[in-house]
Coordinates of C-alpha atoms in Angstrom, one line a residue:
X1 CA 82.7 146.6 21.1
X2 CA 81.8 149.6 22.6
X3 CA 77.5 150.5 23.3
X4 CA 76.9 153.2 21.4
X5 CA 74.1 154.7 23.2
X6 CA 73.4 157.9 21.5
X7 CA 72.3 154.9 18.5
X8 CA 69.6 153.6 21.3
X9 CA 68.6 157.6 22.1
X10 CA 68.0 157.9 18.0
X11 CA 66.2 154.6 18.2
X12 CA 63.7 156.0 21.0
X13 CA 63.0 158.9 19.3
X14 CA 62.3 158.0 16.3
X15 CA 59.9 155.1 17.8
X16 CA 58.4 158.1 19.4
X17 CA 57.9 160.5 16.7
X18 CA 56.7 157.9 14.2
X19 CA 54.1 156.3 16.6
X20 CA 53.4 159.5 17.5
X21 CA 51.8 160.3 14.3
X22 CA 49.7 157.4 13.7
X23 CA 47.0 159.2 16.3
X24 CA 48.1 162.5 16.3
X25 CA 46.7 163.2 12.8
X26 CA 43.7 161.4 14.2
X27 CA 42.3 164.9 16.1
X28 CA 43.0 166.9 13.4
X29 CA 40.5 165.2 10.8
X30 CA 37.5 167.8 11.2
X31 CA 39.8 171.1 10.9
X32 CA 41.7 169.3 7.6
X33 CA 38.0 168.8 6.6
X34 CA 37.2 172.7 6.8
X35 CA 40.7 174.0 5.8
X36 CA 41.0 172.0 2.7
X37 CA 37.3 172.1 2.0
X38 CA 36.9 168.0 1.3
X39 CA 34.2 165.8 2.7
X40 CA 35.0 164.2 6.3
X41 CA 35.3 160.8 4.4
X42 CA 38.5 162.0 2.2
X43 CA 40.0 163.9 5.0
X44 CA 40.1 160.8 6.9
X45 CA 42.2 159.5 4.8
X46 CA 45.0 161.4 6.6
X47 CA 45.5 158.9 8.5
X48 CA 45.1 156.0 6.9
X49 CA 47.5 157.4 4.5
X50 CA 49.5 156.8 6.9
X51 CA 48.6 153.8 8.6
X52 CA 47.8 151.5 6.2
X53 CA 51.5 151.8 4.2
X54 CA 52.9 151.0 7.6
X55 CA 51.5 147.8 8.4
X56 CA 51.0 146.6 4.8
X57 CA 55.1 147.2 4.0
X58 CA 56.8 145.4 7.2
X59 CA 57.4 142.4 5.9
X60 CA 59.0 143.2 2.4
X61 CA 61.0 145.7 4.2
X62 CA 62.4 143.5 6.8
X63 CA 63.1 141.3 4.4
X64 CA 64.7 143.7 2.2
X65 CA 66.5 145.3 4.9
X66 CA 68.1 142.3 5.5
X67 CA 70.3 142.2 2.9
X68 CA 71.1 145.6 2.4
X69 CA 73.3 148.4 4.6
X70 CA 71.4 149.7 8.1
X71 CA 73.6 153.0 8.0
X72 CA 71.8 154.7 4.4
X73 CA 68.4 152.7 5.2
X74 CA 68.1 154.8 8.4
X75 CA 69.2 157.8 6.6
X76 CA 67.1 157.9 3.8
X77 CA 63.8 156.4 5.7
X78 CA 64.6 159.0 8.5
X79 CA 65.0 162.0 5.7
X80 CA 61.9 161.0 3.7
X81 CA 60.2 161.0 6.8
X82 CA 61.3 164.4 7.5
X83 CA 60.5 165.6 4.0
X84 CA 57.2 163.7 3.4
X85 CA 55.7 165.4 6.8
X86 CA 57.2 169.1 5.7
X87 CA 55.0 168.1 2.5
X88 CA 52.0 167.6 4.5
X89 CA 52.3 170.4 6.4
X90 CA 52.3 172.7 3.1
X91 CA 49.3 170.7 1.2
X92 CA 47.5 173.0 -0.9
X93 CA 44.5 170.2 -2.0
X94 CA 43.5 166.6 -0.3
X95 CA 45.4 165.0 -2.8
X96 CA 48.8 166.2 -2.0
X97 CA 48.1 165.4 1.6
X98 CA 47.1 162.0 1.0
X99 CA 50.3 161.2 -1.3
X100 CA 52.6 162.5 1.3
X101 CA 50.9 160.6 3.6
X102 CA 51.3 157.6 1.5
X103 CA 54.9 158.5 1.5
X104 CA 55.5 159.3 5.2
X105 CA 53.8 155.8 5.9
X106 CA 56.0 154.0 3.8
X107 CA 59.2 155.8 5.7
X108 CA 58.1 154.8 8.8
X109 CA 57.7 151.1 8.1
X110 CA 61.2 151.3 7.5
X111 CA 62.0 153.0 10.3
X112 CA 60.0 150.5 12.5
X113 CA 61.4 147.7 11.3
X114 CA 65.1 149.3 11.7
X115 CA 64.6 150.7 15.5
X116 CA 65.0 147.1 17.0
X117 CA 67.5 146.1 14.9
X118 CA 69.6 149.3 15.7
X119 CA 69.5 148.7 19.3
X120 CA 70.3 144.8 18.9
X121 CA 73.5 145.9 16.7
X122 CA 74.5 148.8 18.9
X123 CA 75.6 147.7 22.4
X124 CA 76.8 144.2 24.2
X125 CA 74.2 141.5 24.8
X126 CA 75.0 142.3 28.4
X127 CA 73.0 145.2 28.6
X128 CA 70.1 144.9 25.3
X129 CA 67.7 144.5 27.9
X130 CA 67.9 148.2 29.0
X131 CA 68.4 149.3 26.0
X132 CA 65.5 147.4 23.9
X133 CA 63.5 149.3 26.7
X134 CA 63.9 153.0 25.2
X135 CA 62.4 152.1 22.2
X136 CA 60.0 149.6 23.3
X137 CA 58.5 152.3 25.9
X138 CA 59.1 155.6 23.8
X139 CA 56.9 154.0 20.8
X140 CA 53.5 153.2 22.6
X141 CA 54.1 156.2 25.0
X142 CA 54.2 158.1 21.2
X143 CA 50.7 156.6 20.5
X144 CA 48.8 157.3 23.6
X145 CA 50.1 161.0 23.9
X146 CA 49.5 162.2 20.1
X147 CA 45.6 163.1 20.7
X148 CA 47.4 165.1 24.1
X149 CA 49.8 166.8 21.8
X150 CA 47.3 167.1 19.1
X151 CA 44.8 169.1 20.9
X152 CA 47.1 172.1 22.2
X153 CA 48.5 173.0 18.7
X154 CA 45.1 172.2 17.0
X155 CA 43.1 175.5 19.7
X156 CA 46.2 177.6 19.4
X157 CA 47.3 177.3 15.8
X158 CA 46.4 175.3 13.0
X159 CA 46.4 171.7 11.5
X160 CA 49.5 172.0 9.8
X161 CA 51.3 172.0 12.8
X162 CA 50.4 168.3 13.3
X163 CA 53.0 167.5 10.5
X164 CA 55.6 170.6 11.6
X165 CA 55.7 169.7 15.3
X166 CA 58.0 166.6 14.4
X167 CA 60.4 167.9 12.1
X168 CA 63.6 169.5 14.3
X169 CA 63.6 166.0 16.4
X170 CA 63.7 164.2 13.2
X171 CA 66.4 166.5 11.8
X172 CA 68.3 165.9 15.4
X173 CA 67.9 162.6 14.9
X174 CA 69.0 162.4 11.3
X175 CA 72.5 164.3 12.3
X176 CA 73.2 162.1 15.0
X177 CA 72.8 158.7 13.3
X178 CA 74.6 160.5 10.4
X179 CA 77.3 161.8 12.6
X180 CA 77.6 158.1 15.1
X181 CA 77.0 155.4 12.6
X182 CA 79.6 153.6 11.0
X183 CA 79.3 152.5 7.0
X184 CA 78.3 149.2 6.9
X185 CA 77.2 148.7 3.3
X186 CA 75.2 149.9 0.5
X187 CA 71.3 150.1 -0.5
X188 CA 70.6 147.2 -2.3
X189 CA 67.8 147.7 -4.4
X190 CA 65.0 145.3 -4.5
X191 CA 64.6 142.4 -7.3
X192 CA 61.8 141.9 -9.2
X193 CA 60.6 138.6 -6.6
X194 CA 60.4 141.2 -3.8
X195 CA 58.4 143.7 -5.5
X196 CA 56.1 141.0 -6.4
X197 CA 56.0 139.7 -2.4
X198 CA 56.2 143.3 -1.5
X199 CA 52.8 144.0 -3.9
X200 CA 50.8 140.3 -2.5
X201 CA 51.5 141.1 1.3
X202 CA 51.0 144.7 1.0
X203 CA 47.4 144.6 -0.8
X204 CA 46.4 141.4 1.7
X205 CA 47.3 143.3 4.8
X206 CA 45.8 146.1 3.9
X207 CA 42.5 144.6 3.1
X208 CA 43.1 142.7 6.3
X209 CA 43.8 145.7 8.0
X210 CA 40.7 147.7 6.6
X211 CA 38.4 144.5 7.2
X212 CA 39.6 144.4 11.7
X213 CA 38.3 148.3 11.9
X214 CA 35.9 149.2 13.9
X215 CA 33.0 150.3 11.4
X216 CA 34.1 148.4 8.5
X217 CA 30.5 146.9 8.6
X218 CA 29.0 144.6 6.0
X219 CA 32.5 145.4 3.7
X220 CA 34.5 143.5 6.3
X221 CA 33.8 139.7 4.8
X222 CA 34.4 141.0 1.0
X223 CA 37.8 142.7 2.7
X224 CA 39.0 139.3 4.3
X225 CA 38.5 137.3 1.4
X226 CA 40.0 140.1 -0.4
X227 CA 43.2 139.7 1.7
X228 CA 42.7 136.1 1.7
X229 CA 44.0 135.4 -2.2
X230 CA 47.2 137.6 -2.2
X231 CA 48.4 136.1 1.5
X232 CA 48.3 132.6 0.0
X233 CA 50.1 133.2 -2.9
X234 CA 52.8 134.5 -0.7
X235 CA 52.5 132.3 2.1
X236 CA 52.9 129.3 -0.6
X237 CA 55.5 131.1 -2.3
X238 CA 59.4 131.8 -2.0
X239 CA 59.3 134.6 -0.1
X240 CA 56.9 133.3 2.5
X241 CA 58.3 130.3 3.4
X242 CA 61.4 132.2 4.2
X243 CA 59.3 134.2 6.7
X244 CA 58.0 131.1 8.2
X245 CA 61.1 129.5 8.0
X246 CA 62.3 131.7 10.7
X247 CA 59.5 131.8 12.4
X248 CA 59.9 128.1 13.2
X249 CA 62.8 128.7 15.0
X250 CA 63.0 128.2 18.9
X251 CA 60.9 130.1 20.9
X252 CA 60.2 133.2 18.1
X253 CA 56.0 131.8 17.2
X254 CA 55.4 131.5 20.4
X255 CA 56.5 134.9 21.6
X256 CA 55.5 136.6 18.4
X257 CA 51.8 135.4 19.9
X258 CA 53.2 137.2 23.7
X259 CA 53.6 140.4 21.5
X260 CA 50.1 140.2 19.9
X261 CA 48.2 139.3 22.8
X262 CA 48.8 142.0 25.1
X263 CA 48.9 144.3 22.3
X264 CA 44.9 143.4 21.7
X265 CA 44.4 143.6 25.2
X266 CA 45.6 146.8 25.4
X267 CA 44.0 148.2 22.2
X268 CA 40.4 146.7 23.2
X269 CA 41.3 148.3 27.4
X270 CA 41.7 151.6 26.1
X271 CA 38.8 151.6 23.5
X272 CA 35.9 150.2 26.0
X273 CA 37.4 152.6 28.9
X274 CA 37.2 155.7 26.8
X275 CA 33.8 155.1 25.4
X276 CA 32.2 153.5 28.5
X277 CA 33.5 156.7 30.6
X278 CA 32.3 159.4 28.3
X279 CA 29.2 157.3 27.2
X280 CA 27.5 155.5 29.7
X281 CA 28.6 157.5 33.0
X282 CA 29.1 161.0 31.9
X283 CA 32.5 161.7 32.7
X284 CA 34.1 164.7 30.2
X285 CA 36.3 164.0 27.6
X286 CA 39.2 166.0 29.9
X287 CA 38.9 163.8 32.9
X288 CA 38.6 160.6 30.7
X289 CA 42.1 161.9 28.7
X290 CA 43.5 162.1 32.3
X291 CA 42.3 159.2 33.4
X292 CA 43.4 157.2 30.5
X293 CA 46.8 158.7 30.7
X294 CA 47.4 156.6 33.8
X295 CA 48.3 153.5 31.6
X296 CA 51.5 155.2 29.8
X297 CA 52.4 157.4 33.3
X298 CA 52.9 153.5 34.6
X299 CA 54.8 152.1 31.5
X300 CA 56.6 155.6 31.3
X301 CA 58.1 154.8 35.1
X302 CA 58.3 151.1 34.7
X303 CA 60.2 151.0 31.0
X304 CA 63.4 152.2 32.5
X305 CA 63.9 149.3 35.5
X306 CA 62.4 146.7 33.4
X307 CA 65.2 146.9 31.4
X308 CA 67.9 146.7 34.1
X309 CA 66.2 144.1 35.9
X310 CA 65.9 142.2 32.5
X311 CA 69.8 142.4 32.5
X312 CA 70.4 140.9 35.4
X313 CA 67.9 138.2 36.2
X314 CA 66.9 137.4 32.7
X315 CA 64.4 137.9 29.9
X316 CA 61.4 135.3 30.1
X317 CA 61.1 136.4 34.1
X318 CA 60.6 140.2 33.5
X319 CA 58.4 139.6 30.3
X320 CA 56.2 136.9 32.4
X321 CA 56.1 139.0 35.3
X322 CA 55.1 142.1 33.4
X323 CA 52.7 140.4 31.4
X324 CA 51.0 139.3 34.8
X325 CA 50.9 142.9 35.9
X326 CA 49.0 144.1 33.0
X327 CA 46.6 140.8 33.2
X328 CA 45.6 141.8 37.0
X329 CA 45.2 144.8 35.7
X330 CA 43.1 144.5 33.3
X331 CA 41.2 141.9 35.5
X332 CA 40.8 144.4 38.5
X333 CA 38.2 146.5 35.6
X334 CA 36.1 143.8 35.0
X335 CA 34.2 143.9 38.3
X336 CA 34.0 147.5 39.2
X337 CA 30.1 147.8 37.6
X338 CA 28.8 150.5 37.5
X339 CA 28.9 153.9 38.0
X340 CA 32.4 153.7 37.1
X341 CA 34.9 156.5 39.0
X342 CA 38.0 158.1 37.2
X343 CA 40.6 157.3 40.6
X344 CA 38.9 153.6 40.7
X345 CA 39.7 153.3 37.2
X346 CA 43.0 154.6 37.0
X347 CA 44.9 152.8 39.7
X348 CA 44.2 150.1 38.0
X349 CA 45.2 151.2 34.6
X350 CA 48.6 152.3 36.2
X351 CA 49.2 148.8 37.3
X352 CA 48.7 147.6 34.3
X353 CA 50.7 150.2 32.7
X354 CA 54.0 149.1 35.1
X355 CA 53.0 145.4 33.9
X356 CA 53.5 146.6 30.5
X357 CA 56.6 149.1 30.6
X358 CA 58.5 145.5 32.7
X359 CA 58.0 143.5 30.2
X360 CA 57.8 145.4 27.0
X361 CA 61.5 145.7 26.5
X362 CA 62.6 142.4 27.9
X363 CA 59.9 140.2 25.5
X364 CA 61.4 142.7 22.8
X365 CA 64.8 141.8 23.4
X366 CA 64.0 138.3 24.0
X367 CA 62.3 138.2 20.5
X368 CA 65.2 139.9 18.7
X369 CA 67.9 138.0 20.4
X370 CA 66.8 134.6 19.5
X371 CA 66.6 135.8 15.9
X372 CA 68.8 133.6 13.5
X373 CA 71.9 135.0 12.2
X374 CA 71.4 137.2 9.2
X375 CA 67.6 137.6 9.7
X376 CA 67.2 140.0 12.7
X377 CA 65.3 142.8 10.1
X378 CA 63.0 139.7 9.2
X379 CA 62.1 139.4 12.5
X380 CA 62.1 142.8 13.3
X381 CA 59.1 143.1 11.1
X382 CA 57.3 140.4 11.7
X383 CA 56.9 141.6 15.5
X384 CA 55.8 145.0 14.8
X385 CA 53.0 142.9 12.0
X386 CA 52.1 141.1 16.0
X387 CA 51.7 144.1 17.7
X388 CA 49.8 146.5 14.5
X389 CA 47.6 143.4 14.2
X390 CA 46.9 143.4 18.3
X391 CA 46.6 146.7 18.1
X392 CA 44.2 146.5 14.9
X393 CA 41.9 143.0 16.3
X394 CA 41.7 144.2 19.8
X395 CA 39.1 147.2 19.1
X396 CA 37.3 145.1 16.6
X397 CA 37.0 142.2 18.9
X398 CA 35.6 144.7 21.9
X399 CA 33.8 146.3 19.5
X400 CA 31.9 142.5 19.0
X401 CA 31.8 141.6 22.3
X402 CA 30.0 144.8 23.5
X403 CA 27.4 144.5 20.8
X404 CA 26.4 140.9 21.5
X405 CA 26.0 141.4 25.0
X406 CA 24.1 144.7 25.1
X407 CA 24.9 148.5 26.3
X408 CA 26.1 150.3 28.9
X409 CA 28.1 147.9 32.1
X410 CA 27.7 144.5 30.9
X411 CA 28.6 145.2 27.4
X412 CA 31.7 147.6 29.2
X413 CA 32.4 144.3 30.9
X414 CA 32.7 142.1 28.1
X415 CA 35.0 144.2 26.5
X416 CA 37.0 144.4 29.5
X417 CA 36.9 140.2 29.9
X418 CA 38.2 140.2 26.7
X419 CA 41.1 142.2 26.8
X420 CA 42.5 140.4 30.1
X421 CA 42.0 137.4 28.3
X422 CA 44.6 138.3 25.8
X423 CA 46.8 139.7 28.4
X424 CA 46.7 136.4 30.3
X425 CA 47.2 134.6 27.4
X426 CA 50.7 136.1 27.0
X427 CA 52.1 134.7 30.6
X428 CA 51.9 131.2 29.8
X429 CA 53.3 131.9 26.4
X430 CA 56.6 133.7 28.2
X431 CA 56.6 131.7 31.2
X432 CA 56.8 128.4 29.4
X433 CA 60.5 128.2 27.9
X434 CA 60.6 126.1 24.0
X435 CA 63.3 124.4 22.5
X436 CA 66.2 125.8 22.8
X437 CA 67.4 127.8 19.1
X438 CA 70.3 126.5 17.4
X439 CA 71.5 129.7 15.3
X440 CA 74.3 130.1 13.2
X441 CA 77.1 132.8 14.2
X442 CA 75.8 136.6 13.7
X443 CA 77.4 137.8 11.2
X444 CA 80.0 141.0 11.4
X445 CA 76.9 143.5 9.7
X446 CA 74.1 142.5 13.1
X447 CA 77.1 144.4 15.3
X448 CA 77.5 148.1 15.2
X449 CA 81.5 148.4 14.7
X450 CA 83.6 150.4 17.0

């Protein structure tokens, strides 16, 4: 076969654009508010909308996605996505927002689950590690830059534009994949078991979801044993045990826990940096955005040449030695005390920003290329489940850590121990091979067909 790399370009993009608007929405709540004339608490829903669809879906979908063809699941996800944010955009009351919100969420779970499995099917297993690395960087760079792209259209035009600004890459994307992808199969539509699994893991993670967020407050125990009931059912059912089933195989738990880990630890850096800065020492929200910005400026540079030293000298190095980066990292913040300074602070983030762009496509690919035949949209899922849930538990975690130890530095620090802990925790896990996976043959669908 032939790389199609205009498949791995699409792939980037849309990781970018559908990251993108998980924050970008998030600067645009107190203008929605006034324009649409609803209370702060409904307009916030904007985003969660958005957000919770996305995590809560994953799983069904990969599942799903397994059996039917990748060509019309990128189409329609890609087009609904497209049409779902050009709804948003031209919301005349909070309801119609929130519904196409609901709808653009459950687009992108699809897409997110697909963007992996794209890249895996579309060039030789010579060079997945460069490629995994476009989509692996251009999603969290998506993330970190949405309040940056947010904030420009939000003092020149309006909030609309949130939802407009991503339309013609979608449609570029949308002509390309329908222009370079071959047909490989039909949309099988779900049976009535998945709709049940889809229904038990959807409501669990969502209360799950809504239980790790910052603020959730007394609500969060009622939410976890809320989420506790539907996740057992599932987990003891059919459906779940096929999840864990290929979970067991070599090597994917253990670096499904190398996806979470940093993924916390980067969530829970960025939320005690940002607040500490503008909170405790005083520095304005402009230099703390450029400060901050440090992080993805590092993975930005990094992505690219982790992904062709992945290719040459293996997988499990470049994760493990990316992983350390962003541990010392992280580790330098934790004894900088006080009066905190923007250069200090961001020298360090940039490290562990280069940490994170060398190893975020080679743990990627290493994930995805010791997925079991047949199953690569199974596991595609249930790595982007690891990283939403780091992304979710970090915050929450820093947001306990600083409150049992106190204000200002120390409870800065504690925030900061704990997210190098969970970046440390992810070298061992990558730098430790496991028993080596005994998979059957990929079938002809996992490769893109010249």
């Amino acid at each position: 076969m032939r790389d199609r790399w205009v498949l791995v370009a699409v792939a980037g993009a849309l990781s970018f654009v559908a990251m993108l608007d998980m924050n970008i929405v998030n600067v645009a709540l107190a203008d929605i508010s006034a324009g649409l004339h609803v209370p702060s608490a409904t307009a916030q829903w904007a985003a969660l909308g958005y957000q919770l669809p996305v995590v809560a879906l994953l799983l069904p979908v990969g599942r799903w996605l397994d059996g039917t063809g990748t060509r019309p699941a990128l189409l329609a996800a890609t087009a609904g996505f497209t049409l779902c944010g050009a709804l948003a955009a031209l919301s005349p009351r909070a309801a119609w927002l929130i519904a196409a919100r609901i709808g653009q969420g459950a687009c992108a779970a699809v897409l997110f689950v697909l963007m992996p499995v794209l890249v895996i099917r579309a060039v030789r297993p010579a060079v997945r590690g460069r490629a995994m690395s476009v989509p692996a960087t251009l999603g969290p760079l998506g993330a970190v830059t949405g309040p940056a792209v947010g904030g420009p259209l939000l003092d020149h035009l309006d909030w609309r534009w949130v939802f407009l600004v991503k339309i013609p890459f979608c449609l570029l994307a949308l002509a390309v994949a329908w222009k370079a992808m071959p047909e490989d199969g039909a949309v099988r539509a779900p049976d009535r078991r998945a709709l049940a699994d889809a229904l038990s893991v959807a409501g669990g993670l969502a209360a799950l979801l809504l239980a790790l967020t910052p603020g959730s407050g007394q609500t969060a125990w009622f939410l976890l044993a809320a989420a506790a009931a539907p996740l057992g059912w599932w987990l003891r059912g059919p459906g779940g045990r096929e999840v864990t089933g290929v979970l067991r195989a070599t090597g994917l738990l253990r670096a499904h826990g190398a996806v979470l880990a940093p993924a916390a630890g980067f969530a829970a850096m960025h939320y005690v940096v940002a607040l500490h800065l503008q909170r405790d020492e005083g520095v304005s929200a402009t230099a703390t955005g450029l400060t901050v910005l440090a992080f993805p400026l590092g993975m930005a540079l990094a992505g690219p040449l982790g992904g062709r030293l992945a290719d040459r000298y293996g997988y499990r190095r470049l994760a493990a030695t990316g992983s350390a980066l962003t541990a010392a990292g992280l580790l330098l913040l934790i004894p900088l005390g006080d009066g905190w300074s923007p250069p200090d602070v961001a020298w360090r983030l940039a490290l562990a920003g280069l940490g994170m762009g060398l190893g975020g496509g080679p743990t990627q690919a290493l994930v995805m290329g010791a997925a079991p035949a047949g199953r690569t949209a199974t596991v595609g899922s249930t790595v982007q489940v690891a990283r939403s849930l780091g992304f979710t538990l970090g915050p929450a975690l820093a947001t306990a850590a600083w409150a049992l130890t106190g204000s200002g530095g120390d409870g800065a620090r504690a925030g900061l121990a704990l997210a190098a802990g969970a970046a440390c925790l992810a070298v061992p896990l990558l730098a430790l091979p496991g028993r080596r996976a005994t998979a059957a043959p990929e079938r002809t669908a996992d490769t893109v067909s010249t």
